[in-house]
Coordinates of N, CA and C in Angstrom, one line a residue:
V1 N 0.7 -1.3 0.0 CA -0.1 0.1 -0.1 C 0.9 1.1 -0.1
V2 N 0.6 2.1 -0.9 CA 1.3 3.4 -1.1 C 0.5 4.4 -0.1
L3 N 1.2 5.0 0.9 CA 0.4 5.9 1.6 C -0.1 7.2 1.2
P4 N -1.3 7.8 1.3 CA -1.6 9.0 0.7 C -1.0 10.3 1.2
E5 N -0.7 11.2 0.5 CA -0.2 12.4 1.0 C -1.1 13.2 1.6
E6 N -2.4 13.3 1.5 CA -3.4 14.2 1.9 C -3.5 14.1 3.5
L7 N -3.0 13.0 4.0 CA -3.4 13.0 5.4 C -2.2 13.4 6.2
D8 N -2.4 13.8 7.6 CA -1.5 14.6 8.5 C -0.3 13.6 8.9
P9 N 0.9 13.8 8.4 CA 1.9 13.0 8.8 C 2.4 12.9 10.3
G10 N 1.9 14.0 11.1 CA 2.2 14.5 12.5 C 1.3 13.7 13.3
R11 N 0.5 12.9 12.9 CA -0.5 12.2 13.7 C -0.4 10.7 13.6
L12 N -0.8 9.9 14.2 CA -0.8 8.4 14.2 C -2.0 8.1 13.1
W13 N -1.7 7.0 12.3 CA -2.7 6.7 11.5 C -3.3 5.2 11.7
Q14 N -4.5 5.1 11.4 CA -5.0 3.7 11.4 C -5.4 3.1 10.0
L15 N -4.9 2.0 9.8 CA -5.2 1.3 8.6 C -6.4 0.1 8.9
T16 N -7.4 0.0 8.1 CA -8.5 -0.9 8.4 C -8.7 -1.5 7.1
I17 N -9.0 -2.9 7.2 CA -9.4 -3.7 5.9 C -10.5 -4.3 6.3
R18 N -11.6 -4.0 5.5 CA -13.1 -4.7 5.7 C -13.3 -5.5 4.3
D19 N -14.2 -6.7 4.6 CA -14.8 -7.2 3.3 C -15.9 -6.6 3.0
L20 N -16.7 -7.0 2.1 CA -17.9 -6.3 1.5 C -19.0 -6.3 2.4
K21 N -19.0 -7.2 3.4 CA -20.2 -7.1 4.4 C -19.9 -6.1 5.4
G22 N -18.6 -5.5 5.8 CA -18.2 -4.5 6.4 C -17.5 -5.3 7.8
T23 N -17.2 -6.6 7.7 CA -16.6 -7.3 8.7 C -15.1 -6.8 8.6
V24 N -14.4 -6.5 10.0 CA -13.0 -6.2 9.9 C -12.2 -7.3 9.7
I25 N -11.3 -7.3 8.6 CA -10.5 -8.4 8.5 C -9.1 -8.1 9.2
S26 N -8.7 -6.9 9.2 CA -7.4 -6.5 9.8 C -7.6 -5.1 10.1
S27 N -6.9 -4.5 11.3 CA -7.1 -3.2 11.9 C -5.6 -3.0 12.5
R28 N -4.7 -2.0 12.2 CA -3.6 -1.7 12.9 C -3.2 -0.2 12.7
E29 N -2.4 0.2 13.7 CA -1.8 1.4 13.6 C -0.5 1.3 12.7
I30 N -0.3 2.6 11.9 CA 0.8 2.5 11.0 C 1.6 3.6 11.1
D31 N 2.6 3.5 10.6 CA 3.6 4.8 10.9 C 3.6 5.6 9.5
P32 N 3.2 6.9 9.6 CA 2.9 7.7 8.3 C 4.4 8.0 7.7
L33 N 5.4 7.9 8.2 CA 6.7 8.1 7.8 C 7.1 7.1 6.8
Q34 N 6.6 6.0 6.9 CA 6.9 4.7 6.0 C 6.2 4.9 4.8
P35 N 7.1 4.9 3.7 CA 6.4 5.3 2.4 C 5.6 4.3 1.9
T36 N 5.9 3.0 2.2 CA 4.8 1.8 1.9 C 4.5 1.0 3.0
I37 N 3.4 0.3 3.1 CA 3.0 -0.6 4.2 C 2.7 -1.8 3.6
P38 N 3.3 -3.0 3.9 CA 3.0 -4.3 3.5 C 1.8 -4.9 4.4
I39 N 0.8 -5.5 3.3 CA -0.4 -6.0 4.1 C -0.5 -7.6 3.5
D40 N -1.0 -8.5 4.4 CA -1.0 -9.8 4.1 C -2.5 -10.2 4.4
I41 N -3.3 -10.5 3.2 CA -4.6 -11.0 3.3 C -4.5 -12.4 2.8
S42 N -3.5 -13.0 2.7 CA -3.4 -14.4 2.1 C -4.4 -15.4 2.7
A43 N -4.6 -15.1 3.9 CA -5.6 -16.1 4.5 C -7.0 -15.9 4.2
Q44 N -7.2 -14.9 3.5 CA -8.7 -14.5 3.2 C -9.2 -15.3 1.8
S45 N -10.4 -15.2 1.5 CA -10.9 -15.7 0.4 C -10.8 -14.6 -0.8
E46 N -10.7 -15.1 -2.0 CA -10.7 -14.1 -3.2 C -11.7 -13.1 -3.2
G47 N -11.6 -12.0 -3.4 CA -12.7 -11.0 -3.6 C -12.3 -9.5 -3.5
I48 N -13.3 -8.8 -3.3 CA -12.9 -7.4 -3.0 C -12.9 -7.0 -1.7
Y49 N -11.9 -6.2 -1.3 CA -12.0 -5.7 0.1 C -11.8 -4.2 0.3
V50 N -12.3 -3.5 1.5 CA -12.3 -2.0 1.4 C -11.1 -1.8 2.4
L51 N -10.2 -0.8 1.9 CA -9.0 -0.4 2.7 C -9.2 1.0 3.1
T52 N -9.3 1.3 4.4 CA -9.4 2.8 5.0 C -8.3 3.1 5.8
I53 N -7.6 4.2 5.5 CA -6.5 4.9 6.2 C -7.2 6.1 6.8
T54 N -6.9 6.3 8.1 CA -7.5 7.5 8.7 C -6.3 8.3 9.6
D55 N -6.2 9.6 9.8 CA -5.5 10.1 10.7 C -6.2 10.8 12.0
G56 N -7.7 10.3 11.9 CA -8.3 10.8 13.1 C -9.1 12.1 12.5
R57 N -8.7 12.8 11.6 CA -9.5 13.9 11.0 C -10.0 13.5 9.7
K58 N -9.1 13.1 8.7 CA -9.5 12.7 7.4 C -9.3 11.3 7.1
S59 N -10.0 10.8 6.2 CA -9.9 9.3 5.8 C -9.7 9.2 4.3
V60 N -8.9 8.2 3.9 CA -8.8 7.6 2.5 C -9.4 6.3 2.3
T61 N -10.2 6.2 1.3 CA -10.6 4.8 1.3 C -10.5 4.4 -0.2
G62 N -9.9 3.0 -0.4 CA -9.7 2.4 -1.7 C -10.1 0.9 -1.5
K63 N -10.0 0.2 -2.6 CA -10.4 -1.1 -2.7 C -9.1 -2.0 -3.0
I64 N -9.2 -3.2 -2.7 CA -8.3 -4.2 -2.8 C -8.9 -5.4 -3.7
V65 N -8.6 -5.7 -4.9 CA -9.1 -6.9 -5.6 C -8.1 -8.0 -5.2
F66 N -8.4 -9.1 -4.5 CA -7.5 -10.0 -4.0 C -7.8 -11.4 -4.8
E67 N -6.8 -11.8 -5.5 CA -7.0 -13.1 -6.2 C -5.8 -13.9 -6.0
K68 N -6.0 -15.2 -5.7 CA -4.9 -16.1 -5.5 C -4.4 -16.6 -6.7
P69 N -2.9 -16.9 -6.8 CA -2.3 -17.3 -8.2 C -3.0 -18.7 -8.3

């Protein structure tokens, strides 16, 4: 995941991944000073997942299309 520039790097960020039903698959704090964050959803089923990164004031949401090889 490449981190968005529009969030405040002076605040702690939260990364959350949900399935399309809204169930939280993964949630953790991340360091905004790291340019990329590895994520592992290999234990999940193939499908579309919603990724949200928030700094407590603003949020950025995107989707992950997960396909197993």
